[in-house]
PDB file of C-alpha atoms in Angstrom:
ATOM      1  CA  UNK A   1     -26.870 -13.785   3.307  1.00 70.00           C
ATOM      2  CA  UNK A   2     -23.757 -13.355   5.244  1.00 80.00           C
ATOM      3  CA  UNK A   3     -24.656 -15.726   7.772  1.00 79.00           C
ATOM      4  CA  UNK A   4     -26.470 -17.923   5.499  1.00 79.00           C
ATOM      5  CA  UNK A   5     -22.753 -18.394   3.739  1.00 78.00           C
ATOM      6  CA  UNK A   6     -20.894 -18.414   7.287  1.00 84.00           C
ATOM      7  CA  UNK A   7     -22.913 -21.190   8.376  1.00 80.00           C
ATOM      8  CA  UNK A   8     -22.985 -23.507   5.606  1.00 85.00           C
ATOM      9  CA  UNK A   9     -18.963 -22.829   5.202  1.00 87.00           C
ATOM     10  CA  UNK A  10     -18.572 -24.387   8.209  1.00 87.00           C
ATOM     11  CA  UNK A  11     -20.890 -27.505   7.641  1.00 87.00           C
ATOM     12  CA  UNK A  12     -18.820 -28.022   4.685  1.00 85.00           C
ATOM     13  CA  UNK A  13     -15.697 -27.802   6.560  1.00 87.00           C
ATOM     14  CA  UNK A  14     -17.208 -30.285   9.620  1.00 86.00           C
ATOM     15  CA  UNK A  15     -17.884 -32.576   6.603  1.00 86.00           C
ATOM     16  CA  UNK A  16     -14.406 -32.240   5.042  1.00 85.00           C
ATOM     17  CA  UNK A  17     -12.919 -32.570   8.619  1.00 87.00           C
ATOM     18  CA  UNK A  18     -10.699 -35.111   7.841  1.00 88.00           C
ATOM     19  CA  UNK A  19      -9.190 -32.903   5.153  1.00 89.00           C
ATOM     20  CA  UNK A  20      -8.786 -30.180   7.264  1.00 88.00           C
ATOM     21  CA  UNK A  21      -7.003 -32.902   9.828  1.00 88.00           C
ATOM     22  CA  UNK A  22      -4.560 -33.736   7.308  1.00 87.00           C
ATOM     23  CA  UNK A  23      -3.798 -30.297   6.382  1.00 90.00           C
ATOM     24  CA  UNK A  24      -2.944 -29.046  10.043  1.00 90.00           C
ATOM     25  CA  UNK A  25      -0.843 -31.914  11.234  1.00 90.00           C
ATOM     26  CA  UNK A  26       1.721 -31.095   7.928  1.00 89.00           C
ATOM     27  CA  UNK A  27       0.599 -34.050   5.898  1.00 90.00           C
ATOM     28  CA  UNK A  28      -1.762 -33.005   3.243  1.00 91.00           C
ATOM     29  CA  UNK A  29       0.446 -30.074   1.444  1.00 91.00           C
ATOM     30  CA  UNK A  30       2.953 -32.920   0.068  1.00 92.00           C
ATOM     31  CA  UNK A  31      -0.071 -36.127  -0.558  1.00 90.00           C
ATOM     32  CA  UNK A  32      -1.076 -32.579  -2.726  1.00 91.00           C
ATOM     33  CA  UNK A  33       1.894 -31.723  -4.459  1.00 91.00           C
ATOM     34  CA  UNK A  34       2.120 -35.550  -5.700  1.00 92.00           C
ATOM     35  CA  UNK A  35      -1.617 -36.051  -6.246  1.00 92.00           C
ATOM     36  CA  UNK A  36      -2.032 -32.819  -8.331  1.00 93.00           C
ATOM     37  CA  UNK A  37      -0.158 -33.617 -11.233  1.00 92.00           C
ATOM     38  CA  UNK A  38      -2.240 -36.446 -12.126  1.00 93.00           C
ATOM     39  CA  UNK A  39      -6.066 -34.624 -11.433  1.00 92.00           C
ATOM     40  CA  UNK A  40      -4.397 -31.985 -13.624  1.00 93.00           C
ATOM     41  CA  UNK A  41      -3.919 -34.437 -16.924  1.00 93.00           C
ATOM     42  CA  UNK A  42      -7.338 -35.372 -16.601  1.00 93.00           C
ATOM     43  CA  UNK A  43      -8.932 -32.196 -16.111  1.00 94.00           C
ATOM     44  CA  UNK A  44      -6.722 -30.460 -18.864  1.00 94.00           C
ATOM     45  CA  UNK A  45      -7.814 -33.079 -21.571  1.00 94.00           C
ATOM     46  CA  UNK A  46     -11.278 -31.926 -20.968  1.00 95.00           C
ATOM     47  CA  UNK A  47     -10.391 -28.182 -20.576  1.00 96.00           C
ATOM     48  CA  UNK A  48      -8.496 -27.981 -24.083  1.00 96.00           C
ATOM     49  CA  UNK A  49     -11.838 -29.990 -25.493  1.00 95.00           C
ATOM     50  CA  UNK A  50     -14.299 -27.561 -24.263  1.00 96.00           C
ATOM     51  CA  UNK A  51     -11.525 -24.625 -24.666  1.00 97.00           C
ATOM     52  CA  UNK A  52      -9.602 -25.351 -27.821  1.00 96.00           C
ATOM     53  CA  UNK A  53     -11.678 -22.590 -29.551  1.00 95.00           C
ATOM     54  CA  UNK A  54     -10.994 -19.767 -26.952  1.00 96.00           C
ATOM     55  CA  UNK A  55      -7.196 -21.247 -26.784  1.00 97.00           C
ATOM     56  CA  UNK A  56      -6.802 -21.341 -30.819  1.00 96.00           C
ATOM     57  CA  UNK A  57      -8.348 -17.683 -30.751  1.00 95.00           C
ATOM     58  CA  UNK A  58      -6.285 -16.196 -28.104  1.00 96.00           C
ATOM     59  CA  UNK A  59      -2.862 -17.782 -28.961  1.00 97.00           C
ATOM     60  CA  UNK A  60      -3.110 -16.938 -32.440  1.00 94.00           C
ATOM     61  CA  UNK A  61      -1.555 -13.730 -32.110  1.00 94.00           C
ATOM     62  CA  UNK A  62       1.211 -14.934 -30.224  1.00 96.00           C
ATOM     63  CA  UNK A  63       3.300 -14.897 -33.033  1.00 94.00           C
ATOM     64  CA  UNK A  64       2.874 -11.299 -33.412  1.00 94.00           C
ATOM     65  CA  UNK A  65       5.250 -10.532 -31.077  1.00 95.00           C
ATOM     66  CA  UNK A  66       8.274 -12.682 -32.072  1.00 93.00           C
ATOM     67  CA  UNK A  67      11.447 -10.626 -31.917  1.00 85.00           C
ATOM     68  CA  UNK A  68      13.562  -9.380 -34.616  1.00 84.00           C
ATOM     69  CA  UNK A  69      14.885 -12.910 -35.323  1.00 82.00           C
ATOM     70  CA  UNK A  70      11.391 -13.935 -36.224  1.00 84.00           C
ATOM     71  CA  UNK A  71      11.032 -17.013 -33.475  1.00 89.00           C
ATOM     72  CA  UNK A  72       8.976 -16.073 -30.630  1.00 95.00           C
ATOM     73  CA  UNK A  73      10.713 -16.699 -27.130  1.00 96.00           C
ATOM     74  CA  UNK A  74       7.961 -17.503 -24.129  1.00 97.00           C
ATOM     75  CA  UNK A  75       7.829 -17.819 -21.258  1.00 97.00           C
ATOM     76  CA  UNK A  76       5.238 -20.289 -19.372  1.00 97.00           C
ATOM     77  CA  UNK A  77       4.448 -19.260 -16.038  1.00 97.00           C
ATOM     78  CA  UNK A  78       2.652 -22.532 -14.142  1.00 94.00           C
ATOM     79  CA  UNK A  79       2.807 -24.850 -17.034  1.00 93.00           C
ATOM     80  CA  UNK A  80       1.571 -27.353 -15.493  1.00 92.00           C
ATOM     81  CA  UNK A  81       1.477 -30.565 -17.550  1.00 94.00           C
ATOM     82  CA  UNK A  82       1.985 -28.714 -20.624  1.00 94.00           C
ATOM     83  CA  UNK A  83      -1.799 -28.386 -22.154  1.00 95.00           C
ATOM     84  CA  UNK A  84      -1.052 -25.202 -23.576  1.00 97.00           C
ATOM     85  CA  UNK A  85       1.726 -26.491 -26.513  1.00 96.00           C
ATOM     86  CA  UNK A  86      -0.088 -27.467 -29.084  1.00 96.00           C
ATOM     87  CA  UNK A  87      -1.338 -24.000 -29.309  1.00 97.00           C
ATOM     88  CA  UNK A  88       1.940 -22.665 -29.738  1.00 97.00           C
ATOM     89  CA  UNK A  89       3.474 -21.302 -33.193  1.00 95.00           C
ATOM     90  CA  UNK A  90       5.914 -23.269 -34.715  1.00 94.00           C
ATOM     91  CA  UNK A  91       9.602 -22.997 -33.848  1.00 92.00           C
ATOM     92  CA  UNK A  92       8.126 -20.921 -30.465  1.00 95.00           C
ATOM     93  CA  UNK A  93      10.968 -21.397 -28.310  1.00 95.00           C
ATOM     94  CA  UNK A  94       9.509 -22.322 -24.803  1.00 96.00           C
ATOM     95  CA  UNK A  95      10.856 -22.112 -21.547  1.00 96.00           C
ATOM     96  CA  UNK A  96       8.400 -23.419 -18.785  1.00 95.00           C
ATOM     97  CA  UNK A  97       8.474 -22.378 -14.474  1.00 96.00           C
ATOM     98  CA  UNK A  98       6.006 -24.480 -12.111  1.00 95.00           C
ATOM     99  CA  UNK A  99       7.225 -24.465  -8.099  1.00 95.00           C
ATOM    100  CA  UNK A 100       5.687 -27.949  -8.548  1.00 94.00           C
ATOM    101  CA  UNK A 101       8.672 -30.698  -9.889  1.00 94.00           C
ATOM    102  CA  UNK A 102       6.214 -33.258  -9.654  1.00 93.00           C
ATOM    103  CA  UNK A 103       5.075 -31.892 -13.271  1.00 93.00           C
ATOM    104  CA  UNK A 104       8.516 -32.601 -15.042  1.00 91.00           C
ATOM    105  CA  UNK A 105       8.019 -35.764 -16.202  1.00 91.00           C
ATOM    106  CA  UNK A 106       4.009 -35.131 -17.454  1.00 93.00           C
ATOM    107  CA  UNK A 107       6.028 -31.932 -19.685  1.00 92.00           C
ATOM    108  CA  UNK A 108       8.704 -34.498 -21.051  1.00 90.00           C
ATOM    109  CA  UNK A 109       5.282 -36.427 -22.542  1.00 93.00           C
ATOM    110  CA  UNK A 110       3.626 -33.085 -23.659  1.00 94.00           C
ATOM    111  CA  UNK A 111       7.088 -32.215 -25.493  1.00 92.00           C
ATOM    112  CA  UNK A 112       7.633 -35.484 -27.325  1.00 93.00           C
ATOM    113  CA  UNK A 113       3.751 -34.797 -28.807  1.00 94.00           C
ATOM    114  CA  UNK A 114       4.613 -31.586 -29.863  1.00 95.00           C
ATOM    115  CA  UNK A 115       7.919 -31.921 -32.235  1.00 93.00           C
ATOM    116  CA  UNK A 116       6.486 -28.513 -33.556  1.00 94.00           C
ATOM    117  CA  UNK A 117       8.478 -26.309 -30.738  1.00 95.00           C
ATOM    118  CA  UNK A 118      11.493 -25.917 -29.318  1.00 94.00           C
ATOM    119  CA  UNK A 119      11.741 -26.614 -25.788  1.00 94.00           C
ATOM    120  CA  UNK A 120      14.523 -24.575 -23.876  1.00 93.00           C
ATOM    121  CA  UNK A 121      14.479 -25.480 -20.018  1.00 93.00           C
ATOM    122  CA  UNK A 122      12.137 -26.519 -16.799  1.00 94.00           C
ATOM    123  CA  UNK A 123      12.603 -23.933 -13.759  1.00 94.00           C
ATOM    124  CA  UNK A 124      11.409 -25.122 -10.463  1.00 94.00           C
ATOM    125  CA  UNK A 125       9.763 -21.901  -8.983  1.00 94.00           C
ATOM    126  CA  UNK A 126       7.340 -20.158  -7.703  1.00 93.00           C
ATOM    127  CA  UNK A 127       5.794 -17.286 -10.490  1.00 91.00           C
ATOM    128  CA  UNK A 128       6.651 -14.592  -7.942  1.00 94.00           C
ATOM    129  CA  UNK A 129      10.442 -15.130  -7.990  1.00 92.00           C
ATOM    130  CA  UNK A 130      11.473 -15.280 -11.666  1.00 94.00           C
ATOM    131  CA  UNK A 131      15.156 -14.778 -10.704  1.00 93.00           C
ATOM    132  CA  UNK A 132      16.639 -17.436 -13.301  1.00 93.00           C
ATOM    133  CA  UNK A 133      14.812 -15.381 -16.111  1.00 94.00           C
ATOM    134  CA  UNK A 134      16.841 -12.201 -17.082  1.00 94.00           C
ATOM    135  CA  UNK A 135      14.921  -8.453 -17.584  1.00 95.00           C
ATOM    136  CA  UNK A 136      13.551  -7.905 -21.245  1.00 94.00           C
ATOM    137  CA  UNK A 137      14.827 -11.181 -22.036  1.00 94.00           C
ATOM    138  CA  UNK A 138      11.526 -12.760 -23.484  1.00 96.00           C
ATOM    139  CA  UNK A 139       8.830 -11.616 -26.248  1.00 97.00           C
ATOM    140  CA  UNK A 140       5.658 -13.106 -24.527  1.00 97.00           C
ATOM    141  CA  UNK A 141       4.973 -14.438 -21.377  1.00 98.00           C
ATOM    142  CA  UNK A 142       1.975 -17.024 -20.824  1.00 98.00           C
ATOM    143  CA  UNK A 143      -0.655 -17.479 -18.091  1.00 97.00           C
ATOM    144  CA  UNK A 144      -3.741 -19.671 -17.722  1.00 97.00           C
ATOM    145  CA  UNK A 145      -5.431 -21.158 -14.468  1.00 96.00           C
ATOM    146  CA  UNK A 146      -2.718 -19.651 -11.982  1.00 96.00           C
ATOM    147  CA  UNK A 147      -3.489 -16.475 -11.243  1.00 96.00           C
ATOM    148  CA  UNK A 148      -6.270 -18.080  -9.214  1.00 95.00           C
ATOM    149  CA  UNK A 149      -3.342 -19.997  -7.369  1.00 94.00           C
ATOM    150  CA  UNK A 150      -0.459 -17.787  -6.604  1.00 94.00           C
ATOM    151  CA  UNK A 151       0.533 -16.338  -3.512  1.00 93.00           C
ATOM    152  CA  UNK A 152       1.029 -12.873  -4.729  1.00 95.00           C
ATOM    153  CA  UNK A 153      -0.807 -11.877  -7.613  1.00 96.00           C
ATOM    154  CA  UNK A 154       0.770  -8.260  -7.748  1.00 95.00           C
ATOM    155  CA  UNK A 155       4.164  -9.442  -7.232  1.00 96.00           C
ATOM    156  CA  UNK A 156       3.672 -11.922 -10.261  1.00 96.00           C
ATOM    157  CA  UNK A 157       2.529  -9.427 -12.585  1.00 97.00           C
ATOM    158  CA  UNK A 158       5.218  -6.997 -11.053  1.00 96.00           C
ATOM    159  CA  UNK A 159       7.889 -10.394 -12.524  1.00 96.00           C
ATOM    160  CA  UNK A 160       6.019 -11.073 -15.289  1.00 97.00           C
ATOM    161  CA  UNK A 161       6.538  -6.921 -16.734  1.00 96.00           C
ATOM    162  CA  UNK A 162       9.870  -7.438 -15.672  1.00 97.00           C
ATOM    163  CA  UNK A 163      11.306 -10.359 -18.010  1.00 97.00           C
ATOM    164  CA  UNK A 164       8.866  -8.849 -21.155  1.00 97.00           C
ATOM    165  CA  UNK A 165      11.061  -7.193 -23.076  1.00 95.00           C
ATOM    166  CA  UNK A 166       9.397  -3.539 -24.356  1.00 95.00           C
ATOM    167  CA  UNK A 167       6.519  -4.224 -26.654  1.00 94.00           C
ATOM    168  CA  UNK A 168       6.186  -7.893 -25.103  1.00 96.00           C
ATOM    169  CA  UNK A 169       3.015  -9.584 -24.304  1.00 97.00           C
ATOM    170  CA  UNK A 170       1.189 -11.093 -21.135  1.00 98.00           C
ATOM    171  CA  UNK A 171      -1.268 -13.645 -22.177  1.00 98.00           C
ATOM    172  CA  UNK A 172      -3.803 -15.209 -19.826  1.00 98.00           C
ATOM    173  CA  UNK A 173      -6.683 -17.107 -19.590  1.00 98.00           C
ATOM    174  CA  UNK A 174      -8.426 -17.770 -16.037  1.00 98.00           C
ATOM    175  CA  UNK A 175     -11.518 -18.598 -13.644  1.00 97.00           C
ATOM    176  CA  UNK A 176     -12.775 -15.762 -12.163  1.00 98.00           C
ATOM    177  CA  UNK A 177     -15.179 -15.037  -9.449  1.00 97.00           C
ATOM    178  CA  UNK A 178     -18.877 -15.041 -10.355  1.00 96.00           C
ATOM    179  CA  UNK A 179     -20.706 -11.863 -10.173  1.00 95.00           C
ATOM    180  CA  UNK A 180     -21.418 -10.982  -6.574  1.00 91.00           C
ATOM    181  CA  UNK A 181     -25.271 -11.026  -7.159  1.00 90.00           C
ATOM    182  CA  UNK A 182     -25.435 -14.705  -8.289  1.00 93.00           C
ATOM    183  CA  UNK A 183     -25.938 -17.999  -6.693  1.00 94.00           C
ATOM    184  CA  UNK A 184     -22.603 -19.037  -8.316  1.00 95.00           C
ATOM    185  CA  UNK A 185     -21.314 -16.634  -6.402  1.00 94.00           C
ATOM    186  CA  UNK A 186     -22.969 -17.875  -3.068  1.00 93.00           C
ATOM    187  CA  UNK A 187     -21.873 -21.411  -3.712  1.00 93.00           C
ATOM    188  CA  UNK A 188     -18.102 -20.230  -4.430  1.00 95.00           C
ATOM    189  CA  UNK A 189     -18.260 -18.315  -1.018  1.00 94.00           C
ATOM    190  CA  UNK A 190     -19.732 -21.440   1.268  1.00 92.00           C
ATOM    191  CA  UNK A 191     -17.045 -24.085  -0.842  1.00 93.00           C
ATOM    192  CA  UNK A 192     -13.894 -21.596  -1.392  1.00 94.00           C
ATOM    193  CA  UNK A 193     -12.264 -23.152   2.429  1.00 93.00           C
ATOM    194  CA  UNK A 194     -12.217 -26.704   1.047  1.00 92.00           C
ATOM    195  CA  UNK A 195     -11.554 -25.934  -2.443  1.00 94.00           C
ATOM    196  CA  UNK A 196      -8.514 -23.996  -1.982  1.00 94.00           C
ATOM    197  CA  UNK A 197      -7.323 -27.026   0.108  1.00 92.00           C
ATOM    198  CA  UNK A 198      -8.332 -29.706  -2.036  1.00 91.00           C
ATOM    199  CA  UNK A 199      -6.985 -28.212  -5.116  1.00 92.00           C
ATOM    200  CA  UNK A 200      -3.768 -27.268  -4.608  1.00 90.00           C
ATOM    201  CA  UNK A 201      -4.219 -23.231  -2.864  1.00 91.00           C
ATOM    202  CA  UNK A 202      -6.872 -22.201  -6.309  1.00 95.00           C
ATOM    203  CA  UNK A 203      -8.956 -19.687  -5.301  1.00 96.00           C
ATOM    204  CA  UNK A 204     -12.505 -19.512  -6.324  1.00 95.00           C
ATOM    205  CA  UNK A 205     -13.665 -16.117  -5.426  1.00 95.00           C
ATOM    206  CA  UNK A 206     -10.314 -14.225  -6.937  1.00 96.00           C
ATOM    207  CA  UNK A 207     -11.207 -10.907  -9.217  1.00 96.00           C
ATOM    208  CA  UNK A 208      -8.272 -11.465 -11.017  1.00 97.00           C
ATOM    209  CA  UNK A 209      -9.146  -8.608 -13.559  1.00 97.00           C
ATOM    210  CA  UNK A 210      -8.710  -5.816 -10.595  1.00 96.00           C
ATOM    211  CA  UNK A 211      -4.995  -7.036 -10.188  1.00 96.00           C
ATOM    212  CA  UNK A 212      -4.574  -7.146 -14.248  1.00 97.00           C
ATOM    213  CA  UNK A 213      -6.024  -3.401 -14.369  1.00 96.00           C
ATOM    214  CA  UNK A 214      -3.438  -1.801 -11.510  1.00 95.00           C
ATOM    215  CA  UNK A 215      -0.516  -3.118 -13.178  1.00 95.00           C
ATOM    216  CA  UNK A 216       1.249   0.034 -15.857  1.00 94.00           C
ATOM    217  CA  UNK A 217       0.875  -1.993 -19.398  1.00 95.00           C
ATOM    218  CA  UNK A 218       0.415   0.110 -22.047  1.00 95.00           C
ATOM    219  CA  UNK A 219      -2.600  -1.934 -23.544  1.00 96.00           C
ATOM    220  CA  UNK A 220      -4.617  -4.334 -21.818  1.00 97.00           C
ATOM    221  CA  UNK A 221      -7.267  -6.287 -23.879  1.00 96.00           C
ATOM    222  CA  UNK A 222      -9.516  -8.172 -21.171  1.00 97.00           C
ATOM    223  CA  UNK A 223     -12.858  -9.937 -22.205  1.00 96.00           C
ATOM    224  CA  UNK A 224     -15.208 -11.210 -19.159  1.00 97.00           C
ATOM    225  CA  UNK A 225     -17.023 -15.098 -20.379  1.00 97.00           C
ATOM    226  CA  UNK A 226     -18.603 -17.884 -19.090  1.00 97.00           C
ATOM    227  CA  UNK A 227     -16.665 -20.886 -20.443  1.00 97.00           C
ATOM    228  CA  UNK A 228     -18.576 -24.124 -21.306  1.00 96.00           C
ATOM    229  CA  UNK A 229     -17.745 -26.040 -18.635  1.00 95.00           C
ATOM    230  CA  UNK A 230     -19.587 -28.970 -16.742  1.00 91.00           C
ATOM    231  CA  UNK A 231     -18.114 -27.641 -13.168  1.00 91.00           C
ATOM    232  CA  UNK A 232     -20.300 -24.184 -12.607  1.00 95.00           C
ATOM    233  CA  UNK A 233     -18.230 -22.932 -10.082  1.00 96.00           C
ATOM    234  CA  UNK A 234     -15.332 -22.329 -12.389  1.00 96.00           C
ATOM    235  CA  UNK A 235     -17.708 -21.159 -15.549  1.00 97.00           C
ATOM    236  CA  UNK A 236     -16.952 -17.445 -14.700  1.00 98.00           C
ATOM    237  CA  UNK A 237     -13.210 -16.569 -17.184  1.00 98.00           C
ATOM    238  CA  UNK A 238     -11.544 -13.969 -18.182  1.00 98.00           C
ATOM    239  CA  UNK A 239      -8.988 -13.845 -21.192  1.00 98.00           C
ATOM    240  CA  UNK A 240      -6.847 -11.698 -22.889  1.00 97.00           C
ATOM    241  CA  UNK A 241      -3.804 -10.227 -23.291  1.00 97.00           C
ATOM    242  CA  UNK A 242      -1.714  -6.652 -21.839  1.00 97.00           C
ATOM    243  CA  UNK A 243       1.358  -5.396 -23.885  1.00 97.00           C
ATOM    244  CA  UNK A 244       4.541  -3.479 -21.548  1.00 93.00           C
TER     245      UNK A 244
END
């Protein structure tokens, strides 16, 4: 099976050759960065219509954790364009990180169609260095479809405890890899070189729980699902939430 997966990885790299050309003579990483944004509004359209239930479901206990003032203060950790908002509470206010800026101006849309929150500030940065966001300073910190994507996923998590204040909450929501024994599993082997390329460094093989499960929250709630979603590949989710 190994060389089955070694072999056909590299067909689908020969095939994706001019990719791969792009990407080692320094041209493809910014095209990317640019080209992103827009694939993203597309694709998050149809994620929050095959997702809105799972969203609606996990967000609804956001507000659970609002501080003593009664308005929940969160954190988005790779916004993105901003899908996630209309699953916010009312008077949430938000404060939003993406190391992409090309992003800014598709969150300036998403906060004009959602008068319901209150929108704080947009920090260019990467998830692993939340310098401009003080310790304890924030009741809930949010997560969905960048784990998969981040450099570091300890040293995010390691951030992420840091700026929840005590009794905060991490909530995610994220593709997974498929159990090892599947063909979904084969298929995310052979294509995980040219995905991770094409899409902006995602991951498709990532066991994102593992790096969830090493990090010291006191509670972690952490459901495994397949999510109903046309692309297969990225069917395999997990979703939850862990408390400091």
């Amino acid at each position: 099976m190994a060389v089955a997966v070694l072999v056909l990885r590299l067909l689908v790299c020969l095939l994706a050759s001019p990719l791969f050309l792009l990407h080692a003579l320094g041209l493809w990483r910014p095209l990317c960065r640019r080209w992103f944004p827009h694939f993203l509004a597309r694709f998050s359209v149809m994620y929050n219509e095959r997702m809105a239930g799972r969203k609606r479901e996990l967000f609804g206990s956001l507000q659970a954790f609002a501080g003593p003032s009664g308005k929940l203060c969160l954190l988005e950790v790779g916004c993105g364009t901003g899908a996630n908002f209309q699953f916010y509470p009312p008077g949430c206010r938000v404060t939003c990180v993406d190391p992409n800026p090309n992003f800014e101006k598709f969150l300036i849309k998403s906060i004009a169609e959602n008068r319901h929150l209150q929108f704080e500030r947009f920090v260019v940065a990467a998830g692993e260095d939340l310098r401009q966001v003080a310790d304890g300073s924030v009741d809930a910190v949010v997560c969905t479809l960048v784990l998969c994507s981040v450099r570091d996923q300890g040293q995010i998590l390691r951030e992420v405890r840091r700026v929840l204040r005590p009794g905060g909450a991490f909530f995610f929501l994220e593709h997974v890899a498929a159990e090892s024994s599947t063909w979904n599993y084969f298929w995310q082997q052979i294509l995980h070189p040219f995905w991770h390329l094409l899409f902006d460094g995602c991951h498709l093989t990532r066991e994102s729980w593992k790096a969830l499960e090493r990090v010291p929250f006191s509670q972690l709630k952490l459901q495994h699902f397949q999510a109903p979603l046309s692309w297969e590949l990225v069917r395999p989710h997990i979703s939850g939430y862990a408390v400091k």
